Amino acid sequence: MKVKLVNRIAGTFLVLIAAVPVGAHHGNAAFDSDKRVTMKGTVTEWFWANPHCFLQFDVKEDSGNVVHWVAETSNPPDMINHGWSKGSLKVGDQVTITVIPVKNGKPIGRIAAVVLPNGQTLDGGFGGLPGAAGRNSGAAK
Amino acid sequence: MTRGLVASAVALGLVSVLSPPARTQDVPRQPGAVYDFDRKGENPAPAPRHDLTGVWEPAGGPSAGVQATGAGQMPSDGKPEHELPFTPLGRQTFIAHKPTFGVTQVPSALTNDPMPGCNPQGFPRIVLHNFRTSRIIQTPENVVILYEFNKKWRVIWTDGRQLPKDPEAPTWGQPDPPESRWWGYSVGKWVDDNTFVAESNGFDDRTWLDNAGRPHSDGLHVIERYHRPDRDHLEMTITIDDPKMYTRPWVAVRLRLRLQVPTFDIREMECAPIETEEYNKEFAEPAAGIDSK
């Protein structure tokens, strides 16, 4: 498994793309919604369930250290509306993932987007792309 | 590791904005559903008389009924026009609530939201928080609404009974005042050919009105208005009337719905404690700085 961090990008910027996630039961307070981190990783679990799906994956840094990440999406109905499915990700898939990280520095975040092994990009719905909107800013479920 | 990430951070935001990933579909949508943006310039048939039956989807898109930061007409966003007419008790109760969204939001680990863990959100929160695809069924005695969100349903009686209020004249097969209910007691009637109005009371006051922690008391009275302007649309208006918490009634939701084909299959969206537990252990608690593993 040769996976390395392709971007170490966590800059602060204005939220030009309104952070209007499709769903999130647990609110925005834990997340650094102005940041994005993009990396390559290997899927270790894709949990497809309410209240939220989440993806577990390993990222190998340049130093060789492997970091285990967990990143959530919204619930299955919302993700289907964005083109995802229970079969979108499989254990062992090597993917490029952009996450909105948590503030506490742990390797945890929300998925803004995933590029699948076949090159297809899936919008995570958490403000990574325009159009993933609830009626109000913030998320729901 | 993360310190390294942050230390090497550059203008990711700019990168993200300038180079958004390609999208798999242009507009988020529920497969098989029809929205108003699919039928621009349409001329729908007239509405049938006294008929709400069918599968109804938010007309503006699948997330048009998702009200993350509070009731759609009055979100908790700090804008003066969205300030609710709290009584002193209402404001005190609102401040005591610790939601995960809105101007009083706290990290999830600190919330006292009564809903997580698959506890009942009840009515009207299901509509003020997360109105998704719903099926309405009419019988001679009632209107039944089947909600996708958390797979819930409720009955609005149309057989002429009154809301429970008189201990000497029970109308619901049990003495009044009734036991409180998560979903309240609801009755309704047609006020014209295409407008149905329902009223509800008898609520359990442990629930919140919305996702932003707006409170209600056991004296909550909810007015629902369903107006069908044509065959394909239904306009839902929800008004909150709770003199203990608010100095006047206020409109919480105005949502336009669109009729779907009768064969439309509403997806399952169940709140399963076993899945919630897994989610909390693997994601929510670590995200909040709690390590239970």
PDB file of C-alpha atoms in Angstrom, chain B residues 71-272:
ATOM      1  CA  ALA B  71     -37.776  26.308  11.707  1.00  0.00           C
ATOM      2  CA  GLY B  72     -37.554  27.304   8.051  1.00  0.00           C
ATOM      3  CA  GLN B  73     -39.324  30.637   8.391  1.00  0.00           C
ATOM      4  CA  MET B  74     -37.531  31.581  11.595  1.00  0.00           C
ATOM      5  CA  PRO B  75     -34.051  30.046  11.620  1.00  0.00           C
ATOM      6  CA  SER B  76     -31.820  30.616  14.604  1.00  0.00           C
ATOM      7  CA  ASP B  77     -29.326  32.801  12.763  1.00  0.00           C
ATOM      8  CA  GLY B  78     -29.200  35.955  14.876  1.00  0.00           C
ATOM      9  CA  LYS B  79     -31.069  38.093  12.362  1.00  0.00           C
ATOM     10  CA  PRO B  80     -33.497  40.491  14.072  1.00  0.00           C
ATOM     11  CA  GLU B  81     -36.336  39.439  11.792  1.00  0.00           C
ATOM     12  CA  HIS B  82     -35.935  35.862  13.042  1.00  0.00           C
ATOM     13  CA  GLU B  83     -36.066  36.712  16.731  1.00  0.00           C
ATOM     14  CA  LEU B  84     -38.940  34.761  18.233  1.00  0.00           C
ATOM     15  CA  PRO B  85     -41.505  36.494  20.478  1.00  0.00           C
ATOM     16  CA  PHE B  86     -40.358  34.753  23.632  1.00  0.00           C
ATOM     17  CA  THR B  87     -42.078  35.189  26.954  1.00  0.00           C
ATOM     18  CA  PRO B  88     -39.633  35.396  29.890  1.00  0.00           C
ATOM     19  CA  LEU B  89     -40.186  31.673  30.459  1.00  0.00           C
ATOM     20  CA  GLY B  90     -39.693  30.980  26.782  1.00  0.00           C
ATOM     21  CA  ARG B  91     -36.376  32.786  26.665  1.00  0.00           C
ATOM     22  CA  GLN B  92     -35.222  31.159  29.875  1.00  0.00           C
ATOM     23  CA  THR B  93     -36.092  27.722  28.521  1.00  0.00           C
ATOM     24  CA  PHE B  94     -34.460  28.446  25.168  1.00  0.00           C
ATOM     25  CA  ILE B  95     -31.223  29.468  26.874  1.00  0.00           C
ATOM     26  CA  ALA B  96     -31.304  26.310  28.985  1.00  0.00           C
ATOM     27  CA  HIS B  97     -31.465  24.205  25.845  1.00  0.00           C
ATOM     28  CA  LYS B  98     -28.125  23.354  24.285  1.00  0.00           C
ATOM     29  CA  PRO B  99     -28.649  22.526  20.617  1.00  0.00           C
ATOM     30  CA  THR B 100     -25.962  21.622  18.151  1.00  0.00           C
ATOM     31  CA  PHE B 101     -27.194  24.202  15.637  1.00  0.00           C
ATOM     32  CA  GLY B 102     -28.177  27.834  15.723  1.00  0.00           C
ATOM     33  CA  VAL B 103     -26.976  30.841  17.667  1.00  0.00           C
ATOM     34  CA  THR B 104     -26.823  28.864  20.911  1.00  0.00           C
ATOM     35  CA  GLN B 105     -25.099  25.825  19.433  1.00  0.00           C
ATOM     36  CA  VAL B 106     -22.640  23.809  21.488  1.00  0.00           C
ATOM     37  CA  PRO B 107     -20.355  20.914  20.564  1.00  0.00           C
ATOM     38  CA  SER B 108     -22.254  17.678  20.337  1.00  0.00           C
ATOM     39  CA  ALA B 109     -20.695  16.348  23.524  1.00  0.00           C
ATOM     40  CA  LEU B 110     -22.386  19.152  25.476  1.00  0.00           C
ATOM     41  CA  THR B 111     -25.836  19.022  23.937  1.00  0.00           C
ATOM     42  CA  ASN B 112     -28.995  18.268  25.878  1.00  0.00           C
ATOM     43  CA  ASP B 113     -31.040  17.740  22.724  1.00  0.00           C
ATOM     44  CA  PRO B 114     -33.678  15.143  23.623  1.00  0.00           C
ATOM     45  CA  MET B 115     -33.636  13.498  20.186  1.00  0.00           C
ATOM     46  CA  PRO B 116     -30.234  11.816  19.775  1.00  0.00           C
ATOM     47  CA  GLY B 117     -30.148   8.122  20.470  1.00  0.00           C
ATOM     48  CA  CYS B 118     -33.352   7.661  18.487  1.00  0.00           C
ATOM     49  CA  ASN B 119     -35.627   9.209  21.079  1.00  0.00           C
ATOM     50  CA  PRO B 120     -38.859  10.569  19.594  1.00  0.00           C
ATOM     51  CA  GLN B 121     -38.598  13.989  18.031  1.00  0.00           C
ATOM     52  CA  GLY B 122     -42.388  14.082  17.944  1.00  0.00           C
ATOM     53  CA  PHE B 123     -44.612  16.577  16.218  1.00  0.00           C
ATOM     54  CA  PRO B 124     -44.107  19.353  15.208  1.00  0.00           C
ATOM     55  CA  ARG B 125     -40.335  18.920  15.257  1.00  0.00           C
ATOM     56  CA  ILE B 126     -40.485  16.346  12.479  1.00  0.00           C
ATOM     57  CA  VAL B 127     -41.879  19.067  10.224  1.00  0.00           C
ATOM     58  CA  LEU B 128     -39.935  22.010  11.649  1.00  0.00           C
ATOM     59  CA  HIS B 129     -36.694  20.081  11.414  1.00  0.00           C
ATOM     60  CA  ASN B 130     -36.649  17.560   8.624  1.00  0.00           C
ATOM     61  CA  PHE B 131     -39.604  17.322   6.292  1.00  0.00           C
ATOM     62  CA  ARG B 132     -38.850  14.765   3.626  1.00  0.00           C
ATOM     63  CA  THR B 133     -40.894  12.677   1.243  1.00  0.00           C
ATOM     64  CA  SER B 134     -44.229  11.882   2.831  1.00  0.00           C
ATOM     65  CA  ARG B 135     -47.343   9.969   1.882  1.00  0.00           C
ATOM     66  CA  ILE B 136     -50.779  11.248   2.838  1.00  0.00           C
ATOM     67  CA  ILE B 137     -53.636   8.760   3.107  1.00  0.00           C
ATOM     68  CA  GLN B 138     -57.265   9.784   3.576  1.00  0.00           C
ATOM     69  CA  THR B 139     -60.069   7.673   4.957  1.00  0.00           C
ATOM     70  CA  PRO B 140     -63.582   8.789   5.950  1.00  0.00           C
ATOM     71  CA  GLU B 141     -62.368   9.135   9.534  1.00  0.00           C
ATOM     72  CA  ASN B 142     -58.892  10.550   9.287  1.00  0.00           C
ATOM     73  CA  VAL B 143     -55.906  11.845   7.400  1.00  0.00           C
ATOM     74  CA  VAL B 144     -52.757   9.816   7.967  1.00  0.00           C
ATOM     75  CA  ILE B 145     -49.314  11.198   7.207  1.00  0.00           C
ATOM     76  CA  LEU B 146     -46.398   8.811   6.733  1.00  0.00           C
ATOM     77  CA  TYR B 147     -43.090  10.621   7.133  1.00  0.00           C
ATOM     78  CA  GLU B 148     -39.844   9.375   5.647  1.00  0.00           C
ATOM     79  CA  PHE B 149     -37.733  10.933   8.380  1.00  0.00           C
ATOM     80  CA  ASN B 150     -37.167   8.290  11.032  1.00  0.00           C
ATOM     81  CA  LYS B 151     -40.068   6.357   9.477  1.00  0.00           C
ATOM     82  CA  LYS B 152     -42.845   7.937  11.563  1.00  0.00           C
ATOM     83  CA  TRP B 153     -46.561   8.461  11.100  1.00  0.00           C
ATOM     84  CA  ARG B 154     -49.415  10.357  12.691  1.00  0.00           C
ATOM     85  CA  VAL B 155     -53.210  10.551  12.449  1.00  0.00           C
ATOM     86  CA  ILE B 156     -55.337  13.669  12.046  1.00  0.00           C
ATOM     87  CA  TRP B 157     -58.918  12.807  12.893  1.00  0.00           C
ATOM     88  CA  THR B 158     -61.645  14.147  10.599  1.00  0.00           C
ATOM     89  CA  ASP B 159     -64.643  12.378  12.141  1.00  0.00           C
ATOM     90  CA  GLY B 160     -65.887  15.471  13.893  1.00  0.00           C
ATOM     91  CA  ARG B 161     -64.276  14.926  17.267  1.00  0.00           C
ATOM     92  CA  GLN B 162     -62.813  17.887  19.091  1.00  0.00           C
ATOM     93  CA  LEU B 163     -59.364  18.297  20.536  1.00  0.00           C
ATOM     94  CA  PRO B 164     -59.324  16.826  24.048  1.00  0.00           C
ATOM     95  CA  LYS B 165     -60.091  19.479  26.638  1.00  0.00           C
ATOM     96  CA  ASP B 166     -63.157  18.640  28.706  1.00  0.00           C
ATOM     97  CA  PRO B 167     -62.783  16.152  31.589  1.00  0.00           C
ATOM     98  CA  GLU B 168     -66.571  15.689  31.677  1.00  0.00           C
ATOM     99  CA  ALA B 169     -66.916  14.862  28.008  1.00  0.00           C
ATOM    100  CA  PRO B 170     -64.117  12.623  26.870  1.00  0.00           C
ATOM    101  CA  THR B 171     -63.901  12.440  23.133  1.00  0.00           C
ATOM    102  CA  TRP B 172     -60.960  10.110  22.616  1.00  0.00           C
ATOM    103  CA  GLY B 173     -62.068   7.058  24.537  1.00  0.00           C
ATOM    104  CA  GLN B 174     -60.209   8.119  27.620  1.00  0.00           C
ATOM    105  CA  PRO B 175     -60.722  10.720  30.335  1.00  0.00           C
ATOM    106  CA  ASP B 176     -59.700  14.294  29.661  1.00  0.00           C
ATOM    107  CA  PRO B 177     -57.306  15.903  30.066  1.00  0.00           C
ATOM    108  CA  PRO B 178     -55.472  13.177  28.202  1.00  0.00           C
ATOM    109  CA  GLU B 179     -52.048  11.811  28.780  1.00  0.00           C
ATOM    110  CA  SER B 180     -49.506  13.832  26.889  1.00  0.00           C
ATOM    111  CA  ARG B 181     -48.166  12.385  23.676  1.00  0.00           C
ATOM    112  CA  TRP B 182     -44.920  12.807  21.786  1.00  0.00           C
ATOM    113  CA  TRP B 183     -47.030  13.384  18.676  1.00  0.00           C
ATOM    114  CA  GLY B 184     -49.965  15.153  20.310  1.00  0.00           C
ATOM    115  CA  TYR B 185     -53.642  14.852  19.451  1.00  0.00           C
ATOM    116  CA  SER B 186     -54.760  16.128  16.048  1.00  0.00           C
ATOM    117  CA  VAL B 187     -58.096  16.940  14.409  1.00  0.00           C
ATOM    118  CA  GLY B 188     -58.760  18.534  11.052  1.00  0.00           C
ATOM    119  CA  LYS B 189     -61.391  19.733   8.603  1.00  0.00           C
ATOM    120  CA  TRP B 190     -61.777  21.184   5.142  1.00  0.00           C
ATOM    121  CA  VAL B 191     -62.308  24.940   5.198  1.00  0.00           C
ATOM    122  CA  ASP B 192     -62.838  25.181   1.437  1.00  0.00           C
ATOM    123  CA  ASP B 193     -62.578  22.863  -1.574  1.00  0.00           C
ATOM    124  CA  ASN B 194     -58.808  22.742  -1.499  1.00  0.00           C
ATOM    125  CA  THR B 195     -57.721  23.808   1.979  1.00  0.00           C
ATOM    126  CA  PHE B 196     -57.451  21.469   4.934  1.00  0.00           C
ATOM    127  CA  VAL B 197     -56.686  22.832   8.406  1.00  0.00           C
ATOM    128  CA  ALA B 198     -55.591  20.704  11.343  1.00  0.00           C
ATOM    129  CA  GLU B 199     -55.046  21.607  14.984  1.00  0.00           C
ATOM    130  CA  SER B 200     -53.076  19.695  17.569  1.00  0.00           C
ATOM    131  CA  ASN B 201     -52.514  19.785  21.331  1.00  0.00           C
ATOM    132  CA  GLY B 202     -51.735  17.464  24.242  1.00  0.00           C
ATOM    133  CA  PHE B 203     -47.988  17.396  23.676  1.00  0.00           C
ATOM    134  CA  ASP B 204     -45.250  15.930  25.806  1.00  0.00           C
ATOM    135  CA  ASP B 205     -43.119  18.928  26.707  1.00  0.00           C
ATOM    136  CA  ARG B 206     -39.861  16.983  26.685  1.00  0.00           C
ATOM    137  CA  THR B 207     -39.529  17.521  22.944  1.00  0.00           C
ATOM    138  CA  TRP B 208     -38.142  20.621  21.243  1.00  0.00           C
ATOM    139  CA  LEU B 209     -39.855  22.509  18.472  1.00  0.00           C
ATOM    140  CA  ASP B 210     -36.901  22.426  16.152  1.00  0.00           C
ATOM    141  CA  ASN B 211     -33.246  21.637  15.663  1.00  0.00           C
ATOM    142  CA  ALA B 212     -32.157  24.919  17.238  1.00  0.00           C
ATOM    143  CA  GLY B 213     -33.647  24.203  20.656  1.00  0.00           C
ATOM    144  CA  ARG B 214     -36.745  26.369  20.433  1.00  0.00           C
ATOM    145  CA  PRO B 215     -38.946  25.294  23.351  1.00  0.00           C
ATOM    146  CA  HIS B 216     -42.599  24.500  23.781  1.00  0.00           C
ATOM    147  CA  SER B 217     -44.765  23.857  26.804  1.00  0.00           C
ATOM    148  CA  ASP B 218     -47.510  21.346  27.492  1.00  0.00           C
ATOM    149  CA  GLY B 219     -49.871  24.101  26.332  1.00  0.00           C
ATOM    150  CA  LEU B 220     -48.567  24.039  22.769  1.00  0.00           C
ATOM    151  CA  HIS B 221     -51.216  24.400  20.082  1.00  0.00           C
ATOM    152  CA  VAL B 222     -50.158  23.784  16.471  1.00  0.00           C
ATOM    153  CA  ILE B 223     -52.103  24.869  13.413  1.00  0.00           C
ATOM    154  CA  GLU B 224     -51.373  23.135  10.104  1.00  0.00           C
ATOM    155  CA  ARG B 225     -52.749  24.443   6.837  1.00  0.00           C
ATOM    156  CA  TYR B 226     -52.574  22.408   3.643  1.00  0.00           C
ATOM    157  CA  HIS B 227     -53.665  24.298   0.544  1.00  0.00           C
ATOM    158  CA  ARG B 228     -53.687  22.531  -2.808  1.00  0.00           C
ATOM    159  CA  PRO B 229     -53.590  25.259  -5.488  1.00  0.00           C
ATOM    160  CA  ASP B 230     -53.486  22.741  -8.345  1.00  0.00           C
ATOM    161  CA  ARG B 231     -53.235  18.995  -8.856  1.00  0.00           C
ATOM    162  CA  ASP B 232     -49.478  18.852  -8.512  1.00  0.00           C
ATOM    163  CA  HIS B 233     -48.798  21.105  -5.540  1.00  0.00           C
ATOM    164  CA  LEU B 234     -49.540  21.354  -1.863  1.00  0.00           C
ATOM    165  CA  GLU B 235     -48.637  24.373   0.264  1.00  0.00           C
ATOM    166  CA  MET B 236     -47.966  23.471   3.892  1.00  0.00           C
ATOM    167  CA  THR B 237     -47.988  26.161   6.562  1.00  0.00           C
ATOM    168  CA  ILE B 238     -47.247  25.422  10.224  1.00  0.00           C
ATOM    169  CA  THR B 239     -48.095  27.967  12.932  1.00  0.00           C
ATOM    170  CA  ILE B 240     -46.918  27.720  16.542  1.00  0.00           C
ATOM    171  CA  ASP B 241     -49.239  28.958  19.286  1.00  0.00           C
ATOM    172  CA  ASP B 242     -47.898  28.529  22.812  1.00  0.00           C
ATOM    173  CA  PRO B 243     -48.769  31.411  25.165  1.00  0.00           C
ATOM    174  CA  LYS B 244     -46.511  30.070  27.905  1.00  0.00           C
ATOM    175  CA  MET B 245     -43.457  30.343  25.673  1.00  0.00           C
ATOM    176  CA  TYR B 246     -44.361  32.959  23.062  1.00  0.00           C
ATOM    177  CA  THR B 247     -46.279  36.212  23.291  1.00  0.00           C
ATOM    178  CA  ARG B 248     -48.043  35.596  19.974  1.00  0.00           C
ATOM    179  CA  PRO B 249     -48.448  32.835  17.387  1.00  0.00           C
ATOM    180  CA  TRP B 250     -45.718  32.654  14.752  1.00  0.00           C
ATOM    181  CA  VAL B 251     -45.406  30.950  11.405  1.00  0.00           C
ATOM    182  CA  ALA B 252     -42.642  28.366  11.546  1.00  0.00           C
ATOM    183  CA  VAL B 253     -42.823  26.661   8.158  1.00  0.00           C
ATOM    184  CA  ARG B 254     -44.063  27.474   4.695  1.00  0.00           C
ATOM    185  CA  LEU B 255     -43.132  24.679   2.330  1.00  0.00           C
ATOM    186  CA  ARG B 256     -44.314  23.946  -1.188  1.00  0.00           C
ATOM    187  CA  LEU B 257     -44.675  20.260  -1.972  1.00  0.00           C
ATOM    188  CA  ARG B 258     -44.956  18.449  -5.267  1.00  0.00           C
ATOM    189  CA  LEU B 259     -47.033  15.381  -6.045  1.00  0.00           C
ATOM    190  CA  GLN B 260     -45.122  12.303  -7.146  1.00  0.00           C
ATOM    191  CA  VAL B 261     -46.386   9.267  -9.030  1.00  0.00           C
ATOM    192  CA  PRO B 262     -48.541   6.901  -6.930  1.00  0.00           C
ATOM    193  CA  THR B 263     -45.961   4.139  -7.289  1.00  0.00           C
ATOM    194  CA  PHE B 264     -43.172   6.245  -5.788  1.00  0.00           C
ATOM    195  CA  ASP B 265     -41.344   4.173  -3.194  1.00  0.00           C
ATOM    196  CA  ILE B 266     -40.344   6.160  -0.110  1.00  0.00           C
ATOM    197  CA  ARG B 267     -36.945   5.054   1.080  1.00  0.00           C
ATOM    198  CA  GLU B 268     -36.294   3.739   4.553  1.00  0.00           C
ATOM    199  CA  MET B 269     -34.743   6.237   6.926  1.00  0.00           C
ATOM    200  CA  GLU B 270     -34.884   4.488  10.268  1.00  0.00           C
ATOM    201  CA  CYS B 271     -33.099   5.582  13.420  1.00  0.00           C
ATOM    202  CA  ALA B 272     -31.515   2.375  14.682  1.00  0.00           C
TER     203      ALA B 272
END
